[in-house]
Amino acid sequence: MNANMEGTLRVAVIGSGLAALGAVKGLIARGIKPVVLDRGERLEKDREEKAAQMAAVEPSQWTPEQRVWLTPDGTPKDGSGIPKKREFGSEYFYGRSLAGAPVKSKDTMPPFSYALGGLSAGWGAAVLPPQACDLEGWPVEAGELAAYGAKALEGLPYSAEDDGLSLDFPLLSPGTGTLRLGVAGRSLLEALGRTGLLQKGRTVFGRARQLIQAQGEKACRYCGHCMSGCVYGSIFRAGDEILRLQKEGKLDYVPGCLVEGLAEEGGKALVTYRNAQGAVRTEPFDRIFLAAGAVNSTRLVAASKGNFGASMRLRTRGGFVLPALSLKGLPAQWPDCNTEPGIFLDLKGGGLKHWVHVQVSTENELVLKKLGLLGNAKGPWTALKRFLSRHLFLLFVNYHSDHSGTYEMSLEPLQGDGKPATLVSRHVKKWPSFGVLGATVWRLLGVFGRIGCLPLFPLARLNSGSYHVGGTMPMTEGEPRGFRTDRLGRVAGWENIHVVDSSIFPSLPGTTIGLLLMGNAYRIADQAFGKD
């Protein structure tokens, strides 16, 4: 299909998260102006206004009251002990049951979103390319996905350095400036560098790679509130890029849409949705790229294909969070620092078949808030906690989905009352196998023991249901059967509807999956129209 023909195609992208952005960029590169259909929920107006007021001045001019507002209590309700990430105190980007898309869970709700930008609206933007050892069973090679990941990175803010991580995880794209690493982070990284442990294919570490603006108008101001929401817009969000492309006339953005069904008829792909005014519309497109997120895309395909009552396994990336004790005091800089994890450590071999990804965070305002150390509290107990906090840092340990929990999901059979089917989920928690867990403990003790630090494993908190999920409709080589998809994200019987989000991942690497999401979606959007 030539470029002139492609320019006349009517193409829809459903969603506005990382996968949607990858598909959009792939389509634009082919000369196609897509229509983005999105629920597009936004931050509450009053919170948006308060954040804008703070963004108008430097952090040094913020009042104590503004800082308190920016970092509310993050104590979770699920008993995990892991502070919950919010944006300016809001949980708007976490999905909920809707009348038009009901969900019920017997325990923990699987992560999904109706926000502009999806879950990227509130979460960070760590970046690492995929590795072949983590993509066993994929019908697409790691090198091909990395090449498309490089295309997806073009034009995005990218804080990255060519360091020890590059032994196994190449940069793929030039960085746009590197974030300043805090004194405590520099101390730990320099100490790791002196151990002689850096080894390709086994132990690599370096500066965290993040989609965060380090230079320019939206550069990080080191205000100490990265985990609570960035008022300056330094942390990348897919929704912001979607709106920028709309402003440039490269796509049409239609918010307020709740998609209810998909079908193919007469060579056209049909989407039925309820618009912002509540009216139900069905529109034809030449192609549809479904990027509603693993949960919502699974619901839509299952409902559209009549897959009611069947169990569908939603895979998760899992792991645990644990504090580590440094015998040497770590200089405290808060609030004059960036509080995203500043160091990436990746481990393989020695009993670890897949990469175990560890993010090291030396100062985290959510933890400081939980300890009661953000205010002006005094007294011997507070003094002791402050002393201990200067010897502690956090390790976020992430496993491949082979070693993680799952969600068992199904669509309840239709009752004939015209109501949409309810998506039912059950969370199956799972610790990694003793072999993998033992290897991880041994490796972490070996690495951090070399620099006078001790991971406090008795205080570890299981995180078996992370916000990285997928795998309900895994891609397979050749013709797909059952609830699987081909390498272009198409279930059996569909030619022009492509699922492009993590629901089609055969597995989820323990390393960050944001770049994999964008790169794979870009690939499908590029290859769906055949060779040039």
XYZ file of C-alpha atoms in Angstrom:
532
model
C 0.000 0.000 0.000
C 1.545 3.317 -1.023
C 1.714 6.511 1.018
C -0.952 8.272 -1.070
C -3.482 5.520 -0.358
C -2.595 5.461 3.335
C -3.259 9.179 3.612
C -6.891 8.616 2.637
C -7.543 5.864 5.195
C -9.824 6.465 8.170
C -8.103 4.927 11.179
C -9.068 4.910 14.862
C -6.956 4.426 17.969
C -8.886 3.557 21.127
C -7.168 4.865 24.267
C -4.484 7.433 25.057
C -1.878 5.608 27.153
C 1.628 4.492 26.210
C 0.466 1.820 23.763
C -1.947 4.249 22.120
C 0.848 6.787 21.750
C 3.119 4.182 20.169
C 0.405 3.304 17.638
C -0.310 6.983 16.962
C 3.358 7.716 16.282
C 3.582 4.716 13.955
C 0.516 5.861 12.034
C 1.667 9.464 11.755
C 5.034 8.229 10.431
C 3.085 6.510 7.618
C 1.231 9.701 6.737
C -2.022 8.737 8.461
C -3.976 11.150 10.647
C -5.712 8.928 13.222
C -8.872 9.574 15.240
C -8.236 8.925 18.931
C -11.364 7.784 20.794
C -10.818 8.095 24.524
C -12.688 8.267 27.786
C -10.106 10.908 28.727
C -10.884 11.584 32.386
C -8.892 14.472 33.835
C -7.649 15.646 37.210
C -10.297 17.407 39.286
C -10.496 21.118 38.412
C -9.732 22.431 41.908
C -6.597 20.279 42.188
C -5.514 21.326 38.705
C -5.843 24.986 39.685
C -3.825 24.530 42.900
C -1.095 22.715 40.988
C -1.004 25.537 38.405
C -0.572 28.105 41.187
C 2.415 26.180 42.526
C 3.875 25.780 39.046
C 3.912 29.566 38.625
C 6.681 29.946 41.234
C 9.870 28.193 42.295
C 9.654 25.450 44.968
C 11.441 27.717 47.447
C 8.385 29.998 47.362
C 5.862 27.293 48.240
C 4.137 27.668 51.579
C 4.166 24.871 54.195
C 0.429 24.472 53.566
C 1.041 23.908 49.849
C 3.634 21.222 50.574
C 1.242 19.480 52.944
C -1.444 19.565 50.231
C 0.996 18.150 47.687
C 1.919 15.139 49.826
C -1.217 13.719 51.461
C -1.288 10.479 53.437
C -0.483 7.618 51.081
C -1.365 4.783 53.464
C -2.967 1.987 51.410
C -6.202 0.269 52.351
C -5.080 -3.188 51.232
C -2.761 -3.779 54.175
C 0.327 -4.108 51.981
C 2.188 -1.327 53.746
C 3.294 0.059 50.371
C 2.249 3.738 50.047
C -0.202 4.289 47.204
C 0.823 6.580 44.364
C -1.555 9.493 43.780
C -1.466 12.707 41.775
C -1.904 15.754 44.009
C -3.904 13.526 46.358
C -6.214 12.320 43.589
C -6.798 8.725 42.505
C -8.668 9.744 39.351
C -6.358 7.744 37.077
C -7.200 4.449 38.789
C -10.119 2.723 37.086
C -13.416 1.950 38.786
C -16.624 0.135 37.985
C -18.901 2.099 35.630
C -22.533 1.535 34.748
C -21.496 0.960 31.142
C -18.485 -1.182 32.106
C -19.161 -2.893 35.461
C -16.337 -4.605 37.326
C -16.426 -6.559 40.539
C -13.544 -8.143 42.338
C -13.390 -10.686 45.112
C -10.290 -9.011 46.493
C -7.865 -6.574 44.786
C -9.128 -4.817 41.663
C -6.896 -5.359 38.618
C -5.239 -2.116 37.499
C -6.889 -0.207 34.667
C -7.613 3.409 33.835
C -10.030 5.739 32.036
C -7.709 8.743 32.359
C -6.194 10.804 29.576
C -2.822 9.090 29.279
C -3.988 5.967 31.117
C -1.955 4.922 34.151
C 0.950 7.028 32.848
C -1.070 10.019 34.086
C 0.032 9.220 37.621
C 2.959 6.859 37.387
C 6.583 7.395 36.485
C 8.182 6.674 33.141
C 11.139 4.328 33.591
C 12.725 3.062 30.361
C 14.721 -0.058 29.479
C 14.724 -2.021 26.198
C 13.595 -5.682 26.172
C 16.011 -8.610 26.282
C 15.709 -11.911 24.407
C 15.861 -14.018 27.592
C 12.707 -12.276 28.837
C 10.757 -12.732 25.590
C 10.683 -16.517 25.229
C 7.550 -17.536 23.363
C 7.153 -14.163 21.668
C 6.672 -14.256 17.879
C 8.715 -11.048 17.608
C 12.440 -10.791 18.310
C 13.875 -8.473 20.935
C 16.012 -6.674 18.340
C 12.994 -5.784 16.219
C 11.098 -4.507 19.264
C 14.107 -2.459 20.382
C 14.359 -0.861 16.932
C 10.727 0.223 17.099
C 11.268 1.345 20.677
C 13.956 3.694 19.396
C 11.430 5.161 16.943
C 8.902 5.607 19.755
C 11.493 7.472 21.856
C 12.056 10.110 19.185
C 10.913 13.519 20.374
C 10.320 12.426 23.979
C 12.188 13.731 27.039
C 14.737 11.065 27.940
C 17.075 11.272 30.914
C 19.697 8.609 30.281
C 23.447 8.050 30.468
C 25.683 5.617 28.625
C 27.012 3.744 31.664
C 27.181 0.220 33.101
C 23.575 -0.506 32.191
C 24.532 -0.222 28.524
C 26.443 -3.508 28.698
C 23.069 -5.235 28.306
C 20.576 -2.403 27.859
C 21.604 -0.013 25.050
C 20.362 3.570 25.126
C 18.612 3.217 21.729
C 18.173 6.987 21.458
C 20.271 10.016 22.482
C 19.260 11.425 25.842
C 17.874 14.928 26.200
C 19.876 15.723 29.326
C 20.505 13.738 32.495
C 18.784 14.364 35.800
C 20.970 15.357 38.715
C 21.460 12.391 41.036
C 21.241 13.235 44.731
C 24.258 13.022 47.038
C 23.019 9.779 48.621
C 22.387 8.208 45.224
C 25.809 9.253 43.933
C 27.426 7.778 47.036
C 25.732 4.404 46.514
C 26.417 4.321 42.767
C 30.092 5.211 43.207
C 30.417 2.535 45.871
C 28.860 -0.044 43.539
C 31.298 0.995 40.820
C 34.248 0.209 43.105
C 33.114 -3.367 43.799
C 34.193 -4.795 40.450
C 30.842 -6.581 40.187
C 29.841 -4.982 36.881
C 29.562 -7.878 34.424
C 27.652 -8.208 31.157
C 24.821 -10.718 31.346
C 24.994 -10.975 35.121
C 25.221 -7.712 37.089
C 24.733 -4.303 35.523
C 23.853 -0.992 37.148
C 23.789 2.717 36.467
C 21.715 5.869 36.500
C 17.987 5.298 36.268
C 16.623 5.944 32.792
C 13.486 8.025 32.912
C 11.199 9.901 30.551
C 11.705 13.105 32.514
C 12.665 16.531 31.218
C 16.125 17.437 32.536
C 16.571 20.604 30.456
C 14.407 23.304 28.960
C 11.203 25.028 29.983
C 9.733 21.994 31.739
C 12.975 20.828 33.344
C 12.855 19.166 36.757
C 13.053 21.725 39.595
C 14.132 19.161 42.234
C 11.243 19.994 44.537
C 11.141 16.640 46.354
C 7.589 15.667 45.338
C 8.009 13.458 42.236
C 5.988 10.632 43.773
C 3.082 12.968 44.566
C 2.605 14.627 41.173
C 4.790 17.023 39.194
C 3.284 20.523 39.062
C 5.863 21.564 36.440
C 4.989 18.772 34.015
C 8.565 17.470 33.939
C 7.558 13.810 34.188
C 6.346 12.482 30.857
C 2.687 11.535 30.488
C 1.322 9.986 27.309
C -1.769 12.196 27.455
C 0.279 15.376 27.222
C 1.886 14.099 24.014
C -1.518 13.152 22.571
C -2.773 16.694 23.197
C 0.390 18.178 21.677
C -0.067 16.135 18.512
C -3.711 17.205 18.374
C -2.674 20.844 18.631
C -0.270 20.325 15.736
C -3.109 18.898 13.632
C -1.592 15.411 13.420
C -4.557 13.616 14.986
C -8.177 14.162 15.952
C -8.857 13.633 19.655
C -12.397 12.733 20.775
C -12.739 12.554 24.588
C -15.732 11.364 26.590
C -16.064 8.063 24.687
C -16.858 4.775 26.389
C -16.378 2.042 23.809
C -18.963 -0.758 24.072
C -18.248 -3.048 21.128
C -16.159 -3.880 18.068
C -17.024 -5.748 14.888
C -16.029 -6.198 11.254
C -18.475 -6.003 8.366
C -18.017 -5.516 4.633
C -14.279 -4.966 4.949
C -14.742 -2.223 7.550
C -13.936 -2.181 11.252
C -16.866 -0.932 13.334
C -16.688 0.648 16.768
C -19.755 1.253 18.922
C -19.337 3.789 21.702
C -21.276 6.094 23.982
C -20.151 9.682 23.451
C -19.782 12.529 25.958
C -23.484 13.413 25.557
C -24.554 9.829 26.297
C -25.599 9.016 22.729
C -24.654 5.615 21.293
C -22.854 5.779 17.949
C -21.417 3.187 15.590
C -18.698 4.377 13.217
C -16.834 2.562 10.421
C -13.070 2.753 10.030
C -10.592 1.148 7.674
C -8.520 0.030 10.672
C -8.913 0.134 14.434
C -6.022 -0.097 16.895
C -7.253 -1.075 20.344
C -5.097 0.352 23.137
C -7.554 0.602 26.025
C -5.239 -1.174 28.469
C -5.045 -4.876 29.266
C -8.222 -5.039 31.357
C -10.485 -2.902 29.185
C -9.203 -4.327 25.897
C -9.821 -7.846 27.223
C -13.356 -6.890 28.202
C -14.075 -5.334 24.809
C -12.752 -8.243 22.754
C -14.411 -10.840 24.979
C -17.780 -9.058 24.823
C -17.508 -8.436 21.083
C -16.605 -12.074 20.421
C -19.200 -13.485 22.833
C -16.552 -14.989 25.100
C -18.751 -15.116 28.214
C -18.055 -17.258 31.252
C -14.606 -18.410 30.100
C -11.681 -17.854 32.454
C -9.026 -15.443 31.199
C -5.655 -15.192 32.936
C -4.260 -11.701 33.366
C -0.551 -11.948 34.078
C 1.305 -9.479 36.300
C 4.812 -8.371 36.909
C 5.484 -8.807 40.603
C 8.154 -8.643 43.260
C 8.602 -6.946 46.580
C 9.625 -3.742 48.259
C 12.159 -3.768 51.071
C 14.289 -1.288 52.978
C 18.061 -1.592 53.058
C 20.314 -0.390 55.856
C 23.525 1.516 55.124
C 26.133 1.382 57.877
C 27.369 4.719 56.596
C 24.979 7.639 56.874
C 23.458 8.858 53.619
C 23.312 12.656 53.266
C 19.709 13.866 53.370
C 18.741 16.462 50.754
C 14.964 16.389 50.869
C 13.176 18.445 49.608
C 15.912 19.698 47.256
C 16.038 16.547 45.154
C 14.281 14.354 42.626
C 12.516 11.502 44.459
C 12.070 9.076 41.550
C 14.331 6.001 41.941
C 17.793 7.180 40.914
C 19.619 3.878 40.299
C 18.787 0.784 38.261
C 20.395 -2.532 39.206
C 19.702 -5.604 37.042
C 20.661 -9.151 37.968
C 20.735 -12.414 35.971
C 22.479 -15.760 36.197
C 23.263 -17.661 39.353
C 19.809 -19.234 39.418
C 18.060 -16.302 37.712
C 16.895 -17.181 34.191
C 15.207 -13.811 33.651
C 16.489 -10.371 34.542
C 15.508 -9.226 38.037
C 15.111 -5.462 37.918
C 15.848 -3.430 41.052
C 15.113 0.269 41.383
C 16.966 2.038 44.194
C 15.307 5.015 45.883
C 17.265 6.977 48.471
C 14.653 9.616 49.329
C 10.927 9.152 48.928
C 8.407 11.672 50.241
C 5.674 9.058 50.589
C 7.841 7.068 52.998
C 8.961 10.196 54.835
C 5.302 11.150 55.198
C 4.466 7.718 56.581
C 7.266 8.103 59.124
C 6.020 11.560 60.119
C 9.230 13.275 59.025
C 7.935 15.892 56.583
C 6.710 18.351 59.183
C 8.382 20.081 62.124
C 7.664 17.371 64.687
C 10.289 17.086 67.428
C 11.069 14.805 70.325
C 13.289 11.785 70.979
C 11.153 9.359 68.922
C 11.166 11.708 65.932
C 14.915 12.265 66.341
C 15.478 8.508 66.317
C 13.338 8.045 63.195
C 15.173 10.883 61.476
C 18.519 9.299 62.338
C 17.410 5.915 61.029
C 15.990 7.446 57.868
C 19.475 8.688 57.013
C 20.722 5.107 57.019
C 17.866 3.595 55.035
C 16.973 3.416 51.367
C 14.383 1.440 49.412
C 14.741 -1.392 46.928
C 11.889 -2.043 44.495
C 12.522 -5.591 43.233
C 10.650 -6.573 40.062
C 10.218 -10.078 38.633
C 9.262 -11.522 35.268
C 5.616 -12.592 35.068
C 6.740 -16.250 35.219
C 7.438 -15.602 38.904
C 4.467 -13.421 39.753
C 0.802 -13.571 40.665
C -2.155 -13.458 38.295
C -5.712 -12.233 38.041
C -8.336 -14.751 36.968
C -10.986 -12.834 35.008
C -14.224 -13.701 33.262
C -17.240 -11.950 31.765
C -20.492 -12.951 33.420
C -23.023 -14.350 30.918
C -25.507 -11.798 29.621
C -28.853 -11.834 31.411
C -30.974 -10.532 28.554
C -31.851 -7.315 30.368
C -29.791 -5.153 28.012
C -27.176 -4.415 30.647
C -23.482 -4.806 29.810
C -21.723 -7.906 31.088
C -19.847 -7.591 34.388
C -16.139 -8.327 34.419
C -15.303 -10.466 37.466
C -11.751 -10.820 38.757
C -9.938 -12.749 41.451
C -6.390 -11.942 42.472
C -4.121 -14.940 42.918
C -1.111 -13.794 44.926
C 2.115 -15.657 44.504
C 5.613 -15.448 45.904
C 8.391 -16.391 43.503
C 9.655 -19.978 43.751
C 12.098 -20.749 46.550
C 14.838 -21.153 43.960
C 14.292 -17.732 42.388
C 13.685 -16.066 45.747
C 16.787 -17.652 47.243
C 18.914 -16.626 44.278
C 17.622 -13.050 44.550
C 18.344 -12.868 48.274
C 21.840 -14.254 47.780
C 22.622 -11.878 44.914
C 21.293 -8.790 46.724
C 23.233 -9.673 49.865
C 26.354 -10.139 47.739
C 25.970 -6.835 45.910
C 24.978 -4.578 48.788
C 27.161 -6.351 51.361
C 30.160 -5.241 49.291
C 29.291 -1.599 49.973
C 28.376 -1.902 53.655
C 24.623 -2.189 53.194
C 22.152 -4.832 54.354
C 18.786 -5.481 52.690
C 16.262 -6.007 55.496
C 14.445 -9.034 54.091
C 12.225 -9.618 57.169
C 10.616 -6.226 56.382
C 9.910 -7.047 52.720
C 6.396 -6.395 51.436
C 5.055 -8.593 48.648
C 3.915 -6.711 45.575
C 2.464 -9.596 43.553
C -0.111 -7.465 41.720
C 1.842 -4.620 40.196
C 0.445 -1.981 37.849
C 2.052 -3.804 34.925
C -0.373 -6.457 33.703
C -1.202 -8.221 30.442
C -1.128 -11.488 28.578
C -4.847 -12.309 28.275
C -4.667 -12.503 24.455
C -1.030 -13.469 23.833
C 0.492 -13.127 20.391
C 1.441 -16.379 18.704
C 3.166 -17.393 15.484
C 0.845 -18.255 12.609
C -2.941 -18.372 12.736
C -4.298 -17.574 16.207
C -6.638 -19.986 17.946
C -9.014 -19.460 20.819
C -8.409 -16.173 22.624
C -4.922 -15.654 21.187
C -3.779 -13.101 18.605
C -1.391 -13.134 15.667
C 1.815 -11.090 15.613
C -0.247 -8.058 14.521
C -2.604 -8.305 17.482
C -5.613 -9.764 15.618
C -7.875 -12.409 17.117
C -9.259 -15.131 14.843
C -11.857 -13.777 12.432
C -10.667 -10.156 12.492
C -8.515 -8.599 9.789
C -8.690 -4.868 10.483
C -8.937 -4.671 14.280
C -5.562 -4.829 16.015
C -5.031 -5.047 19.768
C -1.794 -3.215 20.574
C -1.515 -2.954 24.371
C -0.054 -5.381 26.936
C -3.058 -7.708 26.731
C -1.259 -9.319 23.751
C 2.099 -9.768 25.521
C 2.934 -13.491 25.878
C 4.828 -12.541 29.046
C 5.936 -9.454 30.956
C 9.635 -8.786 31.607
C 10.718 -7.794 35.103
C 12.463 -4.812 33.532
C 10.307 -1.785 32.785
C 7.641 -2.379 30.108
C 6.736 1.186 29.059
C 9.158 1.206 26.134
C 8.067 -2.308 25.150
C 4.450 -1.096 25.094
C 5.235 1.860 22.842
C 7.619 -0.065 20.600
C 5.326 -3.037 20.000
C 2.326 -0.794 19.295
C 4.447 1.293 16.889
C 5.509 -1.948 15.165
C 1.948 -3.169 14.681
C 0.764 0.208 13.379
C 3.672 0.261 10.947
C 3.353 -3.348 9.729
C -0.450 -3.543 9.590
C -0.477 -1.952 6.134
C 2.145 -4.227 4.615
C 5.523 -3.323 3.183
C 6.129 0.014 1.466
